[in-house]
Amino acid sequence: QWYQRRVPITAGIESEIDVTRDIISKERILRNRNNILQSVGRTFTNILSISIVKSRADTSKPAQTTTSSHTEDKSKQLPPKSYSRYDQERFRGEKETEEFKIDTLGGFASMKKSSGATPSRTPQHTKTPPRQPASRVPVPVKPNKAQKRESKTPIIIVPASLSSLINLYNVRDFLQDNRYVTAQDKQAQGYRKQSEVTISRKRDLVEINMLRGHAAPANGENQVVTIPYRIIDCPQRLDHKDWERVVAVFVAGPAWQFKGWPGLTADGSPVNIFTKMKAFHLKFEEVALEKNIMKWDVAVLTVSKNKRHLDSVSALKFWEHLDKFILKNKRHLRF
């Protein structure tokens, strides 16, 4: 028979207890604030006495000293300033220049020639010559696109004298209305003289095209157009361009009428003027012709003192002569 020996349980427990005791006897107890304060045989009366003495000394100081101490404590307790790109100087220190002690904020102006230490590279200040004032080059002025259009209205000059048969008083009646009225009658009617007069002449468009050599309108209808004419008696107000638009002049007779006009001959004769504009002379049919009119290239127009129905004949004769002159010499104007 097999024999099995049974070991009692109490024997195993006792052996473990022995091992545990052996280990505990070799353990080292760690010290912390709890086990130190809970230690047996130690007192902290000396520490308490020191704190009591310090508190009494603080209370005996004046209030100002206390306030300053609190301020210093607060300043010490303030957190460090945050980084700022505009306050880089406070970050500068000895680490930038190591042991050379170079003032990174200084310049060369403070250095003297007598000093022994000179920088390796000294900037040489060269005197720059004063700037000469730049000569202003005239800028060509561009012509304004919105310039005034050149007028194409013809100009007729009449005498300023009241003794002349035609002037600014009655020129509209004769050239526009085909009716002659004396200047004295116009004054009696209360008409006031103007500085210049504009008359309107109605013409058939077909007739104008025939004179200019243009084709007639496609629709074949007669169209009436109104052409203005400017009448003046003071040629001194005309400029060069205005003189180019003068197409006719009424001659009174005396040569002093053309005093100051451009184009006179050496002896004051206006014969050259009559090549640039058509000259007319208006007279009563009962009156003899003046000598100067007979010598000059002047178209003579006659009116009757009493027969008013013949006035239109002289007026139409005036327009006939004028149209031929403009067509030959000044086609760029309106007529």
Coordinates of N, CA and C in Angstrom, one line a residue, residues 213-334:
G213 N -23.7 122.3 -107.9 CA -23.4 121.2 -108.8 C -23.7 119.9 -108.2
H214 N -24.6 119.8 -107.1 CA -24.9 118.6 -106.5 C -26.2 118.0 -107.1
A215 N -26.4 116.8 -106.8 CA -27.6 116.1 -107.3 C -28.9 116.6 -106.5
A216 N -30.0 116.5 -107.2 CA -31.3 116.9 -106.5 C -31.6 115.8 -105.5
P217 N -32.5 116.1 -104.5 CA -32.9 115.1 -103.5 C -33.6 113.9 -104.2
A218 N -33.5 112.8 -103.6 CA -34.0 111.5 -104.2 C -35.5 111.5 -104.3
N219 N -36.1 112.1 -103.2 CA -37.6 112.1 -103.2 C -38.2 113.1 -104.2
G220 N -37.4 114.1 -104.7 CA -37.9 115.0 -105.6 C -38.7 116.1 -105.0
E221 N -38.9 116.2 -103.7 CA -39.7 117.2 -103.1 C -38.8 118.4 -102.8
N222 N -39.4 119.6 -102.9 CA -38.8 120.8 -102.7 C -38.7 121.1 -101.2
Q223 N -37.5 121.3 -100.7 CA -37.2 121.6 -99.3 C -36.7 123.0 -99.1
V224 N -37.3 123.7 -98.2 CA -36.9 125.1 -97.9 C -35.9 125.1 -96.7
V225 N -34.8 125.8 -96.9 CA -33.8 125.9 -95.8 C -33.6 127.4 -95.5
T226 N -33.2 127.7 -94.2 CA -33.0 129.1 -93.8 C -31.5 129.3 -93.5
I227 N -31.0 130.3 -94.2 CA -29.6 130.6 -94.1 C -29.4 131.9 -93.4
P228 N -28.6 132.0 -92.2 CA -28.4 133.2 -91.5 C -27.3 134.0 -92.1
Y229 N -27.4 135.4 -92.0 CA -26.3 136.3 -92.4 C -26.1 137.3 -91.3
R230 N -24.9 137.6 -91.0 CA -24.6 138.5 -89.9 C -24.2 139.9 -90.5
I231 N -24.9 140.9 -90.0 CA -24.8 142.3 -90.5 C -24.1 143.1 -89.5
I232 N -23.0 143.8 -89.7 CA -22.4 144.7 -88.8 C -22.0 146.0 -89.5
D233 N -21.7 147.0 -88.6 CA -21.2 148.3 -89.2 C -19.9 148.7 -88.5
C234 N -19.3 147.9 -87.7 CA -18.0 148.2 -87.0 C -17.0 147.1 -87.3
P235 N -16.3 147.2 -88.4 CA -15.4 146.1 -88.7 C -14.2 146.0 -87.8
Q236 N -13.9 147.0 -86.9 CA -12.8 146.9 -86.0 C -12.9 145.7 -85.0
R237 N -14.1 145.2 -84.8 CA -14.3 144.1 -83.9 C -14.0 142.7 -84.5
L238 N -13.7 142.7 -85.8 CA -13.5 141.4 -86.5 C -12.0 141.0 -86.3
D239 N -11.8 139.7 -86.1 CA -10.5 139.1 -86.1 C -10.2 138.5 -87.4
H240 N -9.0 137.8 -87.5 CA -8.6 137.3 -88.8 C -9.5 136.3 -89.4
K241 N -10.1 135.4 -88.5 CA -11.0 134.4 -89.1 C -12.3 135.0 -89.5
D242 N -12.7 136.1 -88.8 CA -14.0 136.8 -89.1 C -13.8 137.5 -90.5
W243 N -12.7 138.0 -90.8 CA -12.5 138.7 -92.1 C -12.6 137.7 -93.2
E244 N -12.2 136.4 -93.0 CA -12.4 135.4 -94.0 C -13.8 135.1 -94.3
R245 N -14.7 135.5 -93.4 CA -16.2 135.2 -93.6 C -16.9 136.4 -94.2
V246 N -16.2 137.6 -94.3 CA -16.9 138.7 -94.9 C -17.1 138.5 -96.4
V247 N -18.3 138.6 -96.9 CA -18.6 138.3 -98.3 C -19.1 139.6 -99.0
A248 N -19.6 140.6 -98.3 CA -20.1 141.8 -99.0 C -19.9 143.0 -98.2
V249 N -19.8 144.2 -98.8 CA -19.8 145.5 -98.1 C -20.6 146.5 -98.9
F250 N -21.3 147.3 -98.3 CA -22.1 148.4 -98.9 C -21.2 149.7 -98.8
V251 N -20.9 150.2 -100.0 CA -20.0 151.4 -100.1 C -20.9 152.6 -100.1
A252 N -20.5 153.6 -99.2 CA -21.3 154.8 -99.2 C -20.8 155.8 -100.2
G253 N -19.4 155.8 -100.5 CA -18.8 156.7 -101.5 C -17.5 157.2 -101.1
P254 N -17.4 157.9 -99.9 CA -16.1 158.5 -99.5 C -15.1 157.3 -99.2
A255 N -13.8 157.6 -99.4 CA -12.8 156.6 -99.2 C -12.5 156.4 -97.7
W256 N -12.8 157.5 -96.9 CA -12.5 157.4 -95.5 C -13.3 156.3 -94.8
Q257 N -14.3 155.8 -95.4 CA -15.1 154.7 -94.9 C -14.2 153.4 -94.6
F258 N -13.2 153.3 -95.3 CA -12.3 152.1 -95.2 C -11.0 152.3 -94.4
K259 N -11.0 153.4 -93.7 CA -9.8 153.8 -92.9 C -9.6 152.7 -91.8
G260 N -8.4 152.1 -91.8 CA -8.1 151.1 -90.8 C -8.4 149.7 -91.3
W261 N -8.9 149.5 -92.4 CA -9.2 148.2 -92.9 C -7.9 147.5 -93.4
P262 N -7.8 146.2 -93.3 CA -6.7 145.5 -93.9 C -6.8 145.4 -95.4
G263 N -5.7 145.5 -96.1 CA -5.7 145.4 -97.6 C -5.7 146.7 -98.3
L264 N -5.6 147.8 -97.7 CA -5.6 149.1 -98.4 C -4.3 149.3 -99.2
T265 N -4.3 150.0 -100.3 CA -3.1 150.3 -101.0 C -2.4 151.4 -100.3
A266 N -1.2 151.8 -100.9 CA -0.4 152.8 -100.3 C -1.1 154.2 -100.2
D267 N -1.9 154.5 -101.2 CA -2.6 155.8 -101.2 C -3.9 155.7 -100.5
G268 N -4.3 154.6 -99.8 CA -5.5 154.4 -99.1 C -6.7 154.0 -99.9
S269 N -6.4 153.5 -101.1 CA -7.5 153.1 -102.0 C -8.0 151.7 -101.6
P270 N -9.3 151.4 -101.6 CA -9.8 150.1 -101.2 C -10.0 149.1 -102.4
V271 N -9.3 149.3 -103.5 CA -9.5 148.5 -104.7 C -9.1 147.0 -104.4
N272 N -8.1 146.8 -103.5 CA -7.7 145.4 -103.2 C -8.7 144.8 -102.3
I273 N -9.4 145.6 -101.5 CA -10.4 145.0 -100.6 C -11.6 144.4 -101.4
F274 N -11.9 145.0 -102.6 CA -13.0 144.6 -103.4 C -12.8 143.3 -104.1
T275 N -11.5 142.8 -104.1 CA -11.2 141.5 -104.6 C -11.5 140.4 -103.6
K276 N -11.6 140.7 -102.4 CA -11.8 139.7 -101.3 C -13.3 139.7 -100.9
M277 N -14.1 140.7 -101.2 CA -15.5 140.7 -100.9 C -16.2 141.5 -101.9
K278 N -17.5 141.2 -102.1 CA -18.3 141.9 -103.2 C -18.8 143.2 -102.6
A279 N -18.5 144.3 -103.4 CA -18.9 145.6 -103.1 C -20.2 146.0 -103.7
F280 N -21.1 146.7 -103.0 CA -22.4 147.2 -103.5 C -22.6 148.6 -103.1
H281 N -23.3 149.3 -103.9 CA -23.7 150.7 -103.7 C -25.2 150.9 -103.9
L282 N -25.9 151.4 -102.9 CA -27.3 151.6 -103.0 C -27.6 153.1 -103.2
K283 N -28.4 153.5 -104.2 CA -28.7 154.9 -104.4 C -30.1 155.1 -105.0
F284 N -30.6 156.3 -104.8 CA -31.9 156.6 -105.5 C -31.6 156.7 -107.0
E285 N -32.6 156.3 -107.7 CA -32.4 156.4 -109.2 C -32.5 157.8 -109.7
E286 N -33.0 158.7 -108.9 CA -33.0 160.1 -109.4 C -31.7 160.9 -109.1
V287 N -30.8 160.2 -108.3 CA -29.5 160.9 -107.9 C -28.4 160.4 -108.8
A288 N -27.5 161.3 -109.1 CA -26.3 160.9 -110.0 C -25.3 160.1 -109.2
L289 N -24.6 159.3 -109.9 CA -23.6 158.4 -109.3 C -22.3 159.1 -108.9
E290 N -21.7 158.8 -107.7 CA -20.5 159.5 -107.3 C -19.3 159.0 -108.1
K291 N -18.3 159.9 -108.1 CA -17.1 159.6 -108.9 C -16.3 158.4 -108.4
N292 N -16.2 158.2 -107.1 CA -15.5 157.1 -106.6 C -16.1 155.7 -106.9
I293 N -17.5 155.7 -106.9 CA -18.2 154.5 -107.3 C -17.9 154.2 -108.7
M294 N -17.8 155.2 -109.6 CA -17.6 154.9 -111.0 C -16.2 154.3 -111.2
K295 N -15.2 154.7 -110.4 CA -13.8 154.2 -110.5 C -13.6 152.8 -109.9
W296 N -14.4 152.4 -108.9 CA -14.2 151.1 -108.2 C -15.1 150.0 -108.8
D297 N -14.7 148.8 -108.5 CA -15.5 147.6 -108.9 C -16.6 147.4 -108.0
V298 N -17.7 148.1 -108.2 CA -18.9 148.1 -107.3 C -20.1 147.9 -108.1
A299 N -21.0 147.0 -107.5 CA -22.3 146.7 -108.2 C -23.3 147.8 -107.6
V300 N -23.9 148.5 -108.5 CA -24.8 149.6 -108.2 C -26.3 149.0 -108.1
L301 N -26.9 149.3 -107.0 CA -28.4 149.0 -106.8 C -29.1 150.3 -106.7
T302 N -30.3 150.4 -107.4 CA -31.1 151.6 -107.3 C -32.5 151.3 -106.8
V303 N -33.0 152.3 -106.0 CA -34.4 152.2 -105.5 C -35.0 153.5 -105.8
S304 N -36.3 153.5 -105.9 CA -37.1 154.7 -106.1 C -37.6 155.3 -104.8
K305 N -37.7 156.6 -104.9 CA -38.2 157.3 -103.7 C -39.7 157.0 -103.4
N306 N -40.4 156.7 -104.5 CA -41.9 156.5 -104.3 C -42.3 155.1 -104.7
K307 N -41.7 154.5 -105.7 CA -42.2 153.2 -106.2 C -41.7 152.1 -105.4
R308 N -42.4 151.7 -104.4 CA -42.0 150.6 -103.4 C -42.1 149.2 -104.0
H309 N -42.9 149.1 -105.1 CA -43.0 147.7 -105.7 C -41.8 147.3 -106.5
L310 N -40.9 148.3 -106.7 CA -39.7 147.9 -107.4 C -38.5 147.6 -106.5
D311 N -38.7 147.7 -105.2 CA -37.7 147.4 -104.2 C -37.2 145.9 -104.3
S312 N -38.2 145.0 -104.5 CA -37.8 143.6 -104.6 C -36.8 143.3 -105.7
V313 N -36.9 144.1 -106.8 CA -36.0 143.8 -107.9 C -34.6 144.1 -107.5
S314 N -34.4 145.2 -106.9 CA -33.0 145.5 -106.4 C -32.5 144.5 -105.4
A315 N -33.4 144.1 -104.5 CA -33.0 143.1 -103.5 C -32.6 141.8 -104.1
L316 N -33.4 141.3 -105.1 CA -33.1 140.1 -105.8 C -31.8 140.2 -106.6
K317 N -31.5 141.4 -107.1 CA -30.3 141.6 -107.8 C -29.1 141.5 -106.9
F318 N -29.3 142.0 -105.7 CA -28.2 141.9 -104.7 C -27.8 140.4 -104.4
W319 N -28.9 139.6 -104.2 CA -28.6 138.2 -103.8 C -28.0 137.4 -105.0
E320 N -28.4 137.8 -106.2 CA -27.9 137.2 -107.4 C -26.4 137.4 -107.5
H321 N -26.0 138.7 -107.4 CA -24.5 139.0 -107.4 C -23.8 138.3 -106.3
L322 N -24.4 138.3 -105.1 CA -23.7 137.7 -103.9 C -23.5 136.2 -104.1
D323 N -24.5 135.5 -104.5 CA -24.4 134.0 -104.7 C -23.3 133.7 -105.7
K324 N -23.2 134.4 -106.7 CA -22.1 134.2 -107.7 C -20.7 134.4 -107.1
F325 N -20.6 135.4 -106.3 CA -19.3 135.7 -105.7 C -18.9 134.6 -104.7
I326 N -19.9 134.2 -103.8 CA -19.6 133.2 -102.8 C -19.3 131.8 -103.5
L327 N -20.0 131.5 -104.5 CA -19.8 130.3 -105.3 C -18.4 130.2 -105.9
K328 N -17.9 131.4 -106.3 CA -16.6 131.4 -107.0 C -15.4 131.5 -106.0
N329 N -15.6 132.3 -104.9 CA -14.5 132.6 -104.0 C -14.6 132.0 -102.6
K330 N -15.8 131.8 -102.1 CA -15.9 131.3 -100.7 C -17.0 130.2 -100.6
R331 N -16.7 129.1 -101.2 CA -17.6 128.0 -101.3 C -17.8 127.3 -99.9
H332 N -16.8 127.5 -99.0 CA -16.9 126.8 -97.7 C -18.0 127.5 -96.8
L333 N -18.5 128.6 -97.2 CA -19.5 129.3 -96.3 C -20.9 128.9 -96.8
R334 N -21.8 129.1 -95.9 CA -23.2 128.9 -96.2 C -23.8 130.0 -97.1

